[in-house]
């Protein structure tokens, strides 16, 4: 099943985000769930990172919730808000 995760950073989280980025990437690469797509959410300036968006392929929402709790960004209090929901992929125009 696909699961979407939408995370919004604390306003003061940019430094913690940058410090924990290598560990976050390693967590995604070695995880028990497959990352379909992921990337940072950006402020209106188009460059400042203010959150994260993921779509995972996993066996359950609970598996993604556990994976998210273990994410270094979560452990470092980068994310203020986290929303996790089942996702129905209807259109995929990636080549």
PDB file of C-alpha atoms in Angstrom:
ATOM      1  CA  UNK A   1       0.000   0.000   0.000  1.00  0.00           C
ATOM      2  CA  UNK A   2       1.042   3.603  -0.500  1.00  0.00           C
ATOM      3  CA  UNK A   3       1.232   5.941   2.486  1.00  0.00           C
ATOM      4  CA  UNK A   4       1.685   9.729   2.280  1.00  0.00           C
ATOM      5  CA  UNK A   5       3.565  11.616   4.988  1.00  0.00           C
ATOM      6  CA  UNK A   6       3.427  15.416   5.221  1.00  0.00           C
ATOM      7  CA  UNK A   7       5.721  17.082   7.772  1.00  0.00           C
ATOM      8  CA  UNK A   8       6.015  20.770   8.653  1.00  0.00           C
ATOM      9  CA  UNK A   9       9.179  21.983  10.374  1.00  0.00           C
ATOM     10  CA  UNK A  10       9.432  24.006  13.551  1.00  0.00           C
ATOM     11  CA  UNK A  11      10.215  27.630  12.592  1.00  0.00           C
ATOM     12  CA  UNK A  12      13.723  27.327  14.104  1.00  0.00           C
ATOM     13  CA  UNK A  13      14.503  23.881  12.646  1.00  0.00           C
ATOM     14  CA  UNK A  14      16.638  24.710   9.603  1.00  0.00           C
ATOM     15  CA  UNK A  15      19.983  24.264  11.378  1.00  0.00           C
ATOM     16  CA  UNK A  16      18.845  20.943  12.935  1.00  0.00           C
ATOM     17  CA  UNK A  17      17.563  19.841   9.525  1.00  0.00           C
ATOM     18  CA  UNK A  18      20.908  20.528   7.863  1.00  0.00           C
ATOM     19  CA  UNK A  19      22.885  18.865  10.689  1.00  0.00           C
ATOM     20  CA  UNK A  20      20.774  15.701  10.492  1.00  0.00           C
ATOM     21  CA  UNK A  21      20.387  15.492   6.712  1.00  0.00           C
ATOM     22  CA  UNK A  22      23.033  12.764   6.139  1.00  0.00           C
ATOM     23  CA  UNK A  23      21.510  10.564   8.869  1.00  0.00           C
ATOM     24  CA  UNK A  24      18.008  11.210   7.496  1.00  0.00           C
ATOM     25  CA  UNK A  25      19.093  10.137   3.996  1.00  0.00           C
ATOM     26  CA  UNK A  26      20.746   7.007   5.386  1.00  0.00           C
ATOM     27  CA  UNK A  27      17.548   6.183   7.303  1.00  0.00           C
ATOM     28  CA  UNK A  28      15.480   6.456   4.114  1.00  0.00           C
ATOM     29  CA  UNK A  29      17.954   4.332   2.144  1.00  0.00           C
ATOM     30  CA  UNK A  30      18.159   1.549   4.730  1.00  0.00           C
ATOM     31  CA  UNK A  31      14.541   1.595   5.794  1.00  0.00           C
ATOM     32  CA  UNK A  32      12.051  -1.199   6.053  1.00  0.00           C
ATOM     33  CA  UNK A  33       9.680   0.753   3.820  1.00  0.00           C
ATOM     34  CA  UNK A  34      10.342   1.733   0.215  1.00  0.00           C
ATOM     35  CA  UNK A  35      10.469   5.450  -0.557  1.00  0.00           C
ATOM     36  CA  UNK A  36       8.489   6.082  -3.756  1.00  0.00           C
ATOM     37  CA  UNK A  37       9.088   9.847  -3.779  1.00  0.00           C
ATOM     38  CA  UNK A  38      10.367  12.321  -1.216  1.00  0.00           C
ATOM     39  CA  UNK A  39      11.677  15.819  -0.903  1.00  0.00           C
ATOM     40  CA  UNK A  40      11.604  19.001   1.112  1.00  0.00           C
ATOM     41  CA  UNK A  41       8.699  21.403   1.204  1.00  0.00           C
ATOM     42  CA  UNK A  42       9.854  24.919   0.365  1.00  0.00           C
ATOM     43  CA  UNK A  43       8.941  28.398   1.539  1.00  0.00           C
ATOM     44  CA  UNK A  44       7.575  30.860  -1.041  1.00  0.00           C
ATOM     45  CA  UNK A  45      11.174  31.953  -1.769  1.00  0.00           C
ATOM     46  CA  UNK A  46      11.637  28.569  -3.474  1.00  0.00           C
ATOM     47  CA  UNK A  47      14.808  27.666  -1.565  1.00  0.00           C
ATOM     48  CA  UNK A  48      14.212  27.636   2.200  1.00  0.00           C
ATOM     49  CA  UNK A  49      13.239  24.152   3.406  1.00  0.00           C
ATOM     50  CA  UNK A  50      10.193  24.209   5.692  1.00  0.00           C
ATOM     51  CA  UNK A  51       9.054  20.584   5.775  1.00  0.00           C
ATOM     52  CA  UNK A  52       9.065  17.210   4.080  1.00  0.00           C
ATOM     53  CA  UNK A  53       6.784  15.206   1.810  1.00  0.00           C
ATOM     54  CA  UNK A  54       7.004  11.451   1.297  1.00  0.00           C
ATOM     55  CA  UNK A  55       5.102   8.691  -0.423  1.00  0.00           C
ATOM     56  CA  UNK A  56       6.098   5.262   0.860  1.00  0.00           C
ATOM     57  CA  UNK A  57       5.280   1.740  -0.266  1.00  0.00           C
ATOM     58  CA  UNK A  58       4.696  -0.246   2.925  1.00  0.00           C
ATOM     59  CA  UNK A  59       2.667  -3.094   4.345  1.00  0.00           C
ATOM     60  CA  UNK A  60       0.687  -0.827   6.697  1.00  0.00           C
ATOM     61  CA  UNK A  61       0.241   2.690   8.040  1.00  0.00           C
ATOM     62  CA  UNK A  62       1.571   1.431  11.382  1.00  0.00           C
ATOM     63  CA  UNK A  63       4.828   0.398   9.700  1.00  0.00           C
ATOM     64  CA  UNK A  64       5.239   3.918   8.274  1.00  0.00           C
ATOM     65  CA  UNK A  65       4.385   5.490  11.643  1.00  0.00           C
ATOM     66  CA  UNK A  66       7.144   3.450  13.308  1.00  0.00           C
ATOM     67  CA  UNK A  67       9.577   4.266  10.491  1.00  0.00           C
ATOM     68  CA  UNK A  68       8.749   7.975  10.843  1.00  0.00           C
ATOM     69  CA  UNK A  69       9.245   7.924  14.629  1.00  0.00           C
ATOM     70  CA  UNK A  70      12.759   6.542  14.070  1.00  0.00           C
ATOM     71  CA  UNK A  71      13.676   9.150  11.432  1.00  0.00           C
ATOM     72  CA  UNK A  72      16.606  11.335  12.565  1.00  0.00           C
ATOM     73  CA  UNK A  73      14.622  14.452  11.630  1.00  0.00           C
ATOM     74  CA  UNK A  74      11.877  13.363  14.028  1.00  0.00           C
ATOM     75  CA  UNK A  75      14.402  12.453  16.726  1.00  0.00           C
ATOM     76  CA  UNK A  76      16.051  15.903  16.364  1.00  0.00           C
ATOM     77  CA  UNK A  77      12.730  17.777  16.634  1.00  0.00           C
ATOM     78  CA  UNK A  78      12.881  19.105  13.090  1.00  0.00           C
ATOM     79  CA  UNK A  79       9.196  18.397  12.431  1.00  0.00           C
ATOM     80  CA  UNK A  80       6.509  20.285  14.325  1.00  0.00           C
ATOM     81  CA  UNK A  81       3.559  18.635  12.578  1.00  0.00           C
ATOM     82  CA  UNK A  82       3.345  15.180  11.012  1.00  0.00           C
ATOM     83  CA  UNK A  83       0.385  13.852   9.061  1.00  0.00           C
ATOM     84  CA  UNK A  84       0.334  10.213   7.886  1.00  0.00           C
ATOM     85  CA  UNK A  85      -2.438   8.811   5.676  1.00  0.00           C
ATOM     86  CA  UNK A  86      -3.085   5.952   3.255  1.00  0.00           C
ATOM     87  CA  UNK A  87      -2.636   7.224  -0.293  1.00  0.00           C
ATOM     88  CA  UNK A  88      -4.297   6.086  -3.506  1.00  0.00           C
ATOM     89  CA  UNK A  89      -1.964   6.656  -6.456  1.00  0.00           C
ATOM     90  CA  UNK A  90      -4.223   7.580  -9.368  1.00  0.00           C
ATOM     91  CA  UNK A  91      -1.919   9.507 -11.709  1.00  0.00           C
ATOM     92  CA  UNK A  92       1.831   9.054 -12.118  1.00  0.00           C
ATOM     93  CA  UNK A  93       3.393  10.977 -14.999  1.00  0.00           C
ATOM     94  CA  UNK A  94       6.996  10.188 -14.082  1.00  0.00           C
ATOM     95  CA  UNK A  95       8.945   8.491 -16.823  1.00  0.00           C
TER      96      UNK A  95
END
